[in-house]
């Protein structure tokens, strides 16, 4: 729950849209944001790691991350809300 609160706090300062928040089988929690033609899903896992899926105009990028939670979440949220060129 602490990681979920931290993810929301990191995203809140970036003027993000309101996320969908839901449970994940096995005890995780998932956040989903949609902005323009981009989508971002961040899934917090019970072991302390997290996964993300970033979709931009149909192009997908995903990874599992075990370190650098704050900097990775900030970078992903920045990508989500930054207008495309």
mmCIF file of C-alpha atoms in Angstrom:
data_model
loop_
_atom_site.group_PDB
_atom_site.id
_atom_site.type_symbol
_atom_site.label_atom_id
_atom_site.label_comp_id
_atom_site.label_asym_id
_atom_site.label_seq_id
_atom_site.Cartn_x
_atom_site.Cartn_y
_atom_site.Cartn_z
ATOM 1 C CA UNK A 1 0.000 0.000 0.000
ATOM 2 C CA UNK A 2 2.918 2.345 0.645
ATOM 3 C CA UNK A 3 4.152 1.881 -2.931
ATOM 4 C CA UNK A 4 0.637 2.543 -4.261
ATOM 5 C CA UNK A 5 0.411 5.784 -2.278
ATOM 6 C CA UNK A 6 3.868 6.776 -3.505
ATOM 7 C CA UNK A 7 2.934 6.107 -7.160
ATOM 8 C CA UNK A 8 -0.162 8.293 -6.815
ATOM 9 C CA UNK A 9 1.834 11.068 -5.177
ATOM 10 C CA UNK A 10 4.443 10.973 -7.951
ATOM 11 C CA UNK A 11 1.758 11.092 -10.629
ATOM 12 C CA UNK A 12 -0.413 13.736 -8.963
ATOM 13 C CA UNK A 13 2.127 16.507 -9.402
ATOM 14 C CA UNK A 14 2.320 15.942 -13.146
ATOM 15 C CA UNK A 15 -1.262 16.953 -13.960
ATOM 16 C CA UNK A 16 -2.186 13.417 -15.014
ATOM 17 C CA UNK A 17 -5.720 12.293 -15.767
ATOM 18 C CA UNK A 18 -7.504 10.363 -13.019
ATOM 19 C CA UNK A 19 -6.298 6.747 -13.131
ATOM 20 C CA UNK A 20 -8.323 3.572 -13.025
ATOM 21 C CA UNK A 21 -7.099 1.629 -9.991
ATOM 22 C CA UNK A 22 -7.783 -2.058 -9.492
ATOM 23 C CA UNK A 23 -6.552 -5.190 -7.796
ATOM 24 C CA UNK A 24 -4.392 -7.759 -9.561
ATOM 25 C CA UNK A 25 -4.512 -11.486 -8.863
ATOM 26 C CA UNK A 26 -1.878 -12.489 -6.339
ATOM 27 C CA UNK A 27 -2.064 -9.315 -4.269
ATOM 28 C CA UNK A 28 -0.890 -6.595 -6.655
ATOM 29 C CA UNK A 29 -2.496 -3.314 -7.624
ATOM 30 C CA UNK A 30 -2.687 -1.724 -11.063
ATOM 31 C CA UNK A 31 -2.970 1.892 -12.167
ATOM 32 C CA UNK A 32 -4.123 2.765 -15.685
ATOM 33 C CA UNK A 33 -3.965 6.214 -17.273
ATOM 34 C CA UNK A 34 -5.091 7.311 -20.739
ATOM 35 C CA UNK A 35 -4.072 10.616 -22.287
ATOM 36 C CA UNK A 36 -4.497 11.564 -25.928
ATOM 37 C CA UNK A 37 -3.302 8.520 -27.900
ATOM 38 C CA UNK A 38 -1.131 7.217 -25.076
ATOM 39 C CA UNK A 39 -1.857 4.742 -22.304
ATOM 40 C CA UNK A 40 0.183 3.784 -19.281
ATOM 41 C CA UNK A 41 -0.317 0.841 -16.953
ATOM 42 C CA UNK A 42 1.780 0.392 -13.827
ATOM 43 C CA UNK A 43 1.324 -2.806 -11.848
ATOM 44 C CA UNK A 44 2.761 -2.951 -8.340
ATOM 45 C CA UNK A 45 3.633 -6.507 -7.320
ATOM 46 C CA UNK A 46 3.700 -7.977 -3.800
ATOM 47 C CA UNK A 47 7.467 -8.635 -3.967
ATOM 48 C CA UNK A 48 8.174 -4.894 -4.264
ATOM 49 C CA UNK A 49 8.875 -4.864 -7.996
ATOM 50 C CA UNK A 50 6.588 -3.392 -10.617
ATOM 51 C CA UNK A 51 5.770 -3.769 -14.277
ATOM 52 C CA UNK A 52 4.692 -1.183 -16.768
ATOM 53 C CA UNK A 53 3.117 -1.113 -20.191
ATOM 54 C CA UNK A 54 3.342 2.107 -22.194
ATOM 55 C CA UNK A 55 1.340 2.391 -25.414
ATOM 56 C CA UNK A 56 1.838 5.232 -27.865
ATOM 57 C CA UNK A 57 -0.304 5.212 -30.991
ATOM 58 C CA UNK A 58 -0.334 1.404 -31.057
ATOM 59 C CA UNK A 59 3.371 0.945 -30.266
ATOM 60 C CA UNK A 60 3.908 -0.988 -27.027
ATOM 61 C CA UNK A 61 6.819 -0.945 -24.607
ATOM 62 C CA UNK A 62 6.852 -2.988 -21.423
ATOM 63 C CA UNK A 63 9.263 -4.020 -18.699
ATOM 64 C CA UNK A 64 9.547 -5.367 -15.193
ATOM 65 C CA UNK A 65 11.488 -3.065 -12.862
ATOM 66 C CA UNK A 66 12.996 -3.978 -9.506
ATOM 67 C CA UNK A 67 14.906 -0.765 -8.690
ATOM 68 C CA UNK A 68 14.589 3.003 -9.177
ATOM 69 C CA UNK A 69 10.838 3.107 -8.499
ATOM 70 C CA UNK A 70 10.582 6.890 -8.082
ATOM 71 C CA UNK A 71 12.675 7.865 -11.093
ATOM 72 C CA UNK A 72 11.027 5.288 -13.364
ATOM 73 C CA UNK A 73 7.493 6.297 -12.370
ATOM 74 C CA UNK A 74 8.352 9.999 -12.795
ATOM 75 C CA UNK A 75 9.789 9.337 -16.274
ATOM 76 C CA UNK A 76 6.760 7.293 -17.328
ATOM 77 C CA UNK A 77 4.283 9.897 -16.077
ATOM 78 C CA UNK A 78 6.261 12.661 -17.775
ATOM 79 C CA UNK A 79 6.128 10.677 -21.036
ATOM 80 C CA UNK A 80 2.352 10.210 -20.629
ATOM 81 C CA UNK A 81 1.532 13.897 -20.190
ATOM 82 C CA UNK A 82 4.101 15.457 -22.526
ATOM 83 C CA UNK A 83 2.506 16.456 -25.832
ATOM 84 C CA UNK A 84 3.748 14.537 -28.836
ATOM 85 C CA UNK A 85 5.784 16.386 -31.430
#
